């Protein structure tokens, strides 16, 4: 009988985004309330702690190419979606207005979705959809 110890199951720990301009991406995600260390704008890799113990990492394209020389950015729209709970339907409207007022692109203006949420989407600097939502009736 084999008595080798079983390896622990992998644990989801980090969401990583490859960004074209780290300073611009940091400004976007900081505006949504994420905290990155001061001076991160010149780093090749930065992380912010997320609720529940996850982390969001931002890596520059040059960082990725340093260990994967053939890497190229995907063409077309982003394939990842991040979602930020805005507390209330009015909060969705306020965050959307703040983000678009700061010059970020709105993909979907706030609306009352049939699944019971106030919902909107803004694009991060690399074209990834960032959902803003809150349950209706709050």
PDB file of C-alpha atoms in Angstrom:
ATOM      1  CA  UNK A   1       0.000   0.000   0.000  1.00  0.00           C
ATOM      2  CA  UNK A   2       1.309   3.442  -0.960  1.00  0.00           C
ATOM      3  CA  UNK A   3       1.519   5.795   2.016  1.00  0.00           C
ATOM      4  CA  UNK A   4       2.860   8.899   0.290  1.00  0.00           C
ATOM      5  CA  UNK A   5       1.242  12.018   1.679  1.00  0.00           C
ATOM      6  CA  UNK A   6      -1.409  13.659  -0.482  1.00  0.00           C
ATOM      7  CA  UNK A   7      -0.538  17.111  -1.796  1.00  0.00           C
ATOM      8  CA  UNK A   8      -2.738  19.919  -0.536  1.00  0.00           C
ATOM      9  CA  UNK A   9      -5.450  21.137  -2.905  1.00  0.00           C
ATOM     10  CA  UNK A  10      -4.620  24.351  -4.754  1.00  0.00           C
ATOM     11  CA  UNK A  11      -6.118  27.487  -3.184  1.00  0.00           C
ATOM     12  CA  UNK A  12      -7.384  30.373  -5.310  1.00  0.00           C
ATOM     13  CA  UNK A  13      -5.204  33.269  -4.183  1.00  0.00           C
ATOM     14  CA  UNK A  14      -4.617  35.953  -6.806  1.00  0.00           C
ATOM     15  CA  UNK A  15      -6.177  37.700  -9.798  1.00  0.00           C
ATOM     16  CA  UNK A  16      -3.506  39.012 -12.135  1.00  0.00           C
ATOM     17  CA  UNK A  17      -3.894  41.648 -14.823  1.00  0.00           C
ATOM     18  CA  UNK A  18      -1.280  42.526 -17.423  1.00  0.00           C
ATOM     19  CA  UNK A  19      -1.371  46.288 -17.954  1.00  0.00           C
ATOM     20  CA  UNK A  20      -0.031  48.567 -20.658  1.00  0.00           C
ATOM     21  CA  UNK A  21       0.641  51.546 -18.373  1.00  0.00           C
ATOM     22  CA  UNK A  22       1.017  50.769 -14.690  1.00  0.00           C
ATOM     23  CA  UNK A  23       0.580  54.344 -13.439  1.00  0.00           C
ATOM     24  CA  UNK A  24      -2.660  54.794 -15.399  1.00  0.00           C
ATOM     25  CA  UNK A  25      -4.027  51.441 -14.174  1.00  0.00           C
ATOM     26  CA  UNK A  26      -3.077  52.229 -10.579  1.00  0.00           C
ATOM     27  CA  UNK A  27      -4.992  55.521 -10.781  1.00  0.00           C
ATOM     28  CA  UNK A  28      -8.078  53.675 -12.092  1.00  0.00           C
ATOM     29  CA  UNK A  29      -8.115  50.945  -9.442  1.00  0.00           C
ATOM     30  CA  UNK A  30      -7.190  53.336  -6.619  1.00  0.00           C
ATOM     31  CA  UNK A  31     -10.167  55.475  -7.629  1.00  0.00           C
ATOM     32  CA  UNK A  32     -12.320  52.384  -7.042  1.00  0.00           C
ATOM     33  CA  UNK A  33     -10.902  52.078  -3.529  1.00  0.00           C
ATOM     34  CA  UNK A  34      -8.116  49.513  -3.894  1.00  0.00           C
ATOM     35  CA  UNK A  35      -4.966  50.256  -1.921  1.00  0.00           C
ATOM     36  CA  UNK A  36      -1.579  49.756  -3.542  1.00  0.00           C
ATOM     37  CA  UNK A  37       1.694  50.712  -1.849  1.00  0.00           C
ATOM     38  CA  UNK A  38       2.887  54.286  -2.321  1.00  0.00           C
ATOM     39  CA  UNK A  39       5.439  54.577  -5.104  1.00  0.00           C
ATOM     40  CA  UNK A  40       4.100  51.549  -6.980  1.00  0.00           C
ATOM     41  CA  UNK A  41       4.033  53.451 -10.260  1.00  0.00           C
ATOM     42  CA  UNK A  42       7.639  52.505 -11.041  1.00  0.00           C
ATOM     43  CA  UNK A  43       7.434  48.857  -9.921  1.00  0.00           C
ATOM     44  CA  UNK A  44       7.216  45.975 -12.417  1.00  0.00           C
ATOM     45  CA  UNK A  45       4.644  44.124 -10.235  1.00  0.00           C
ATOM     46  CA  UNK A  46       2.255  45.441  -7.575  1.00  0.00           C
ATOM     47  CA  UNK A  47      -0.477  43.895  -5.439  1.00  0.00           C
ATOM     48  CA  UNK A  48      -3.500  45.039  -3.458  1.00  0.00           C
ATOM     49  CA  UNK A  49      -5.159  42.968  -0.752  1.00  0.00           C
ATOM     50  CA  UNK A  50      -8.807  42.153  -1.453  1.00  0.00           C
ATOM     51  CA  UNK A  51     -11.551  41.162   0.982  1.00  0.00           C
ATOM     52  CA  UNK A  52     -11.458  37.495   1.893  1.00  0.00           C
ATOM     53  CA  UNK A  53      -7.704  37.190   1.508  1.00  0.00           C
ATOM     54  CA  UNK A  54      -7.454  37.365  -2.298  1.00  0.00           C
ATOM     55  CA  UNK A  55      -5.026  39.706  -4.011  1.00  0.00           C
ATOM     56  CA  UNK A  56      -5.177  41.718  -7.228  1.00  0.00           C
ATOM     57  CA  UNK A  57      -1.827  41.928  -9.003  1.00  0.00           C
ATOM     58  CA  UNK A  58      -0.865  44.274 -11.805  1.00  0.00           C
ATOM     59  CA  UNK A  59       2.101  43.378 -13.991  1.00  0.00           C
ATOM     60  CA  UNK A  60       3.488  45.451 -16.822  1.00  0.00           C
ATOM     61  CA  UNK A  61       3.734  43.984 -20.308  1.00  0.00           C
ATOM     62  CA  UNK A  62       7.530  44.251 -20.010  1.00  0.00           C
ATOM     63  CA  UNK A  63       7.461  42.179 -16.823  1.00  0.00           C
ATOM     64  CA  UNK A  64       5.570  39.388 -18.579  1.00  0.00           C
ATOM     65  CA  UNK A  65       7.919  39.515 -21.567  1.00  0.00           C
ATOM     66  CA  UNK A  66      10.924  39.221 -19.200  1.00  0.00           C
ATOM     67  CA  UNK A  67      10.051  35.565 -18.564  1.00  0.00           C
ATOM     68  CA  UNK A  68       7.772  34.852 -21.556  1.00  0.00           C
ATOM     69  CA  UNK A  69       9.448  36.554 -24.543  1.00  0.00           C
ATOM     70  CA  UNK A  70       6.787  35.487 -27.053  1.00  0.00           C
ATOM     71  CA  UNK A  71       3.875  36.927 -25.054  1.00  0.00           C
ATOM     72  CA  UNK A  72       1.643  39.400 -26.908  1.00  0.00           C
ATOM     73  CA  UNK A  73      -1.400  41.295 -25.613  1.00  0.00           C
ATOM     74  CA  UNK A  74      -4.717  39.774 -26.708  1.00  0.00           C
ATOM     75  CA  UNK A  75      -6.535  41.478 -29.569  1.00  0.00           C
ATOM     76  CA  UNK A  76     -10.085  42.719 -29.126  1.00  0.00           C
ATOM     77  CA  UNK A  77     -12.097  43.291 -25.979  1.00  0.00           C
ATOM     78  CA  UNK A  78     -10.963  42.149 -22.554  1.00  0.00           C
ATOM     79  CA  UNK A  79     -11.815  38.617 -21.453  1.00  0.00           C
ATOM     80  CA  UNK A  80     -11.942  39.219 -17.728  1.00  0.00           C
ATOM     81  CA  UNK A  81     -14.569  41.030 -15.744  1.00  0.00           C
ATOM     82  CA  UNK A  82     -14.133  42.456 -12.279  1.00  0.00           C
ATOM     83  CA  UNK A  83     -17.127  43.553 -10.211  1.00  0.00           C
ATOM     84  CA  UNK A  84     -17.369  46.159  -7.456  1.00  0.00           C
ATOM     85  CA  UNK A  85     -20.362  46.192  -5.075  1.00  0.00           C
ATOM     86  CA  UNK A  86     -21.344  49.840  -4.668  1.00  0.00           C
ATOM     87  CA  UNK A  87     -23.632  49.409  -1.643  1.00  0.00           C
ATOM     88  CA  UNK A  88     -26.829  50.901  -3.028  1.00  0.00           C
ATOM     89  CA  UNK A  89     -28.363  51.691  -6.420  1.00  0.00           C
ATOM     90  CA  UNK A  90     -27.514  55.362  -5.812  1.00  0.00           C
ATOM     91  CA  UNK A  91     -23.957  54.247  -5.092  1.00  0.00           C
ATOM     92  CA  UNK A  92     -23.738  52.648  -8.551  1.00  0.00           C
ATOM     93  CA  UNK A  93     -24.814  55.916 -10.132  1.00  0.00           C
ATOM     94  CA  UNK A  94     -22.364  57.942  -8.012  1.00  0.00           C
ATOM     95  CA  UNK A  95     -19.362  55.689  -8.719  1.00  0.00           C
ATOM     96  CA  UNK A  96     -20.195  55.573 -12.439  1.00  0.00           C
ATOM     97  CA  UNK A  97     -20.447  59.369 -12.530  1.00  0.00           C
ATOM     98  CA  UNK A  98     -17.160  59.720 -10.628  1.00  0.00           C
ATOM     99  CA  UNK A  99     -15.315  57.331 -12.938  1.00  0.00           C
ATOM    100  CA  UNK A 100     -16.671  58.809 -16.180  1.00  0.00           C
ATOM    101  CA  UNK A 101     -16.150  62.327 -14.815  1.00  0.00           C
ATOM    102  CA  UNK A 102     -12.500  61.390 -14.330  1.00  0.00           C
ATOM    103  CA  UNK A 103     -12.333  60.451 -18.023  1.00  0.00           C
ATOM    104  CA  UNK A 104     -12.816  56.680 -17.897  1.00  0.00           C
ATOM    105  CA  UNK A 105     -15.007  55.099 -20.588  1.00  0.00           C
ATOM    106  CA  UNK A 106     -18.509  53.873 -19.803  1.00  0.00           C
ATOM    107  CA  UNK A 107     -19.402  50.644 -21.563  1.00  0.00           C
ATOM    108  CA  UNK A 108     -22.899  50.493 -20.018  1.00  0.00           C
ATOM    109  CA  UNK A 109     -24.582  53.398 -18.281  1.00  0.00           C
ATOM    110  CA  UNK A 110     -26.387  52.561 -15.011  1.00  0.00           C
ATOM    111  CA  UNK A 111     -29.677  50.716 -15.474  1.00  0.00           C
ATOM    112  CA  UNK A 112     -32.060  48.548 -13.473  1.00  0.00           C
ATOM    113  CA  UNK A 113     -31.194  45.041 -14.653  1.00  0.00           C
ATOM    114  CA  UNK A 114     -33.864  42.331 -14.900  1.00  0.00           C
ATOM    115  CA  UNK A 115     -31.844  40.172 -12.461  1.00  0.00           C
ATOM    116  CA  UNK A 116     -32.542  42.652  -9.642  1.00  0.00           C
ATOM    117  CA  UNK A 117     -29.498  44.906  -9.593  1.00  0.00           C
ATOM    118  CA  UNK A 118     -28.587  48.450 -10.479  1.00  0.00           C
ATOM    119  CA  UNK A 119     -25.767  47.739 -12.902  1.00  0.00           C
ATOM    120  CA  UNK A 120     -23.177  49.617 -14.967  1.00  0.00           C
ATOM    121  CA  UNK A 121     -19.838  48.870 -16.623  1.00  0.00           C
ATOM    122  CA  UNK A 122     -16.776  51.088 -16.996  1.00  0.00           C
ATOM    123  CA  UNK A 123     -13.632  50.078 -18.871  1.00  0.00           C
ATOM    124  CA  UNK A 124     -10.250  50.012 -17.207  1.00  0.00           C
ATOM    125  CA  UNK A 125      -7.336  51.549 -19.137  1.00  0.00           C
ATOM    126  CA  UNK A 126      -6.686  48.234 -20.940  1.00  0.00           C
ATOM    127  CA  UNK A 127     -10.320  47.726 -21.991  1.00  0.00           C
ATOM    128  CA  UNK A 128     -11.362  45.228 -19.307  1.00  0.00           C
ATOM    129  CA  UNK A 129     -14.952  45.562 -18.189  1.00  0.00           C
ATOM    130  CA  UNK A 130     -15.353  46.574 -14.550  1.00  0.00           C
ATOM    131  CA  UNK A 131     -18.903  46.032 -13.310  1.00  0.00           C
ATOM    132  CA  UNK A 132     -20.500  48.360 -10.782  1.00  0.00           C
ATOM    133  CA  UNK A 133     -23.537  46.865  -9.055  1.00  0.00           C
ATOM    134  CA  UNK A 134     -25.874  46.887  -6.063  1.00  0.00           C
ATOM    135  CA  UNK A 135     -29.129  45.056  -5.335  1.00  0.00           C
ATOM    136  CA  UNK A 136     -32.255  47.034  -6.170  1.00  0.00           C
ATOM    137  CA  UNK A 137     -34.435  48.097  -3.258  1.00  0.00           C
ATOM    138  CA  UNK A 138     -31.580  49.106  -0.956  1.00  0.00           C
TER     139      UNK A 138
END
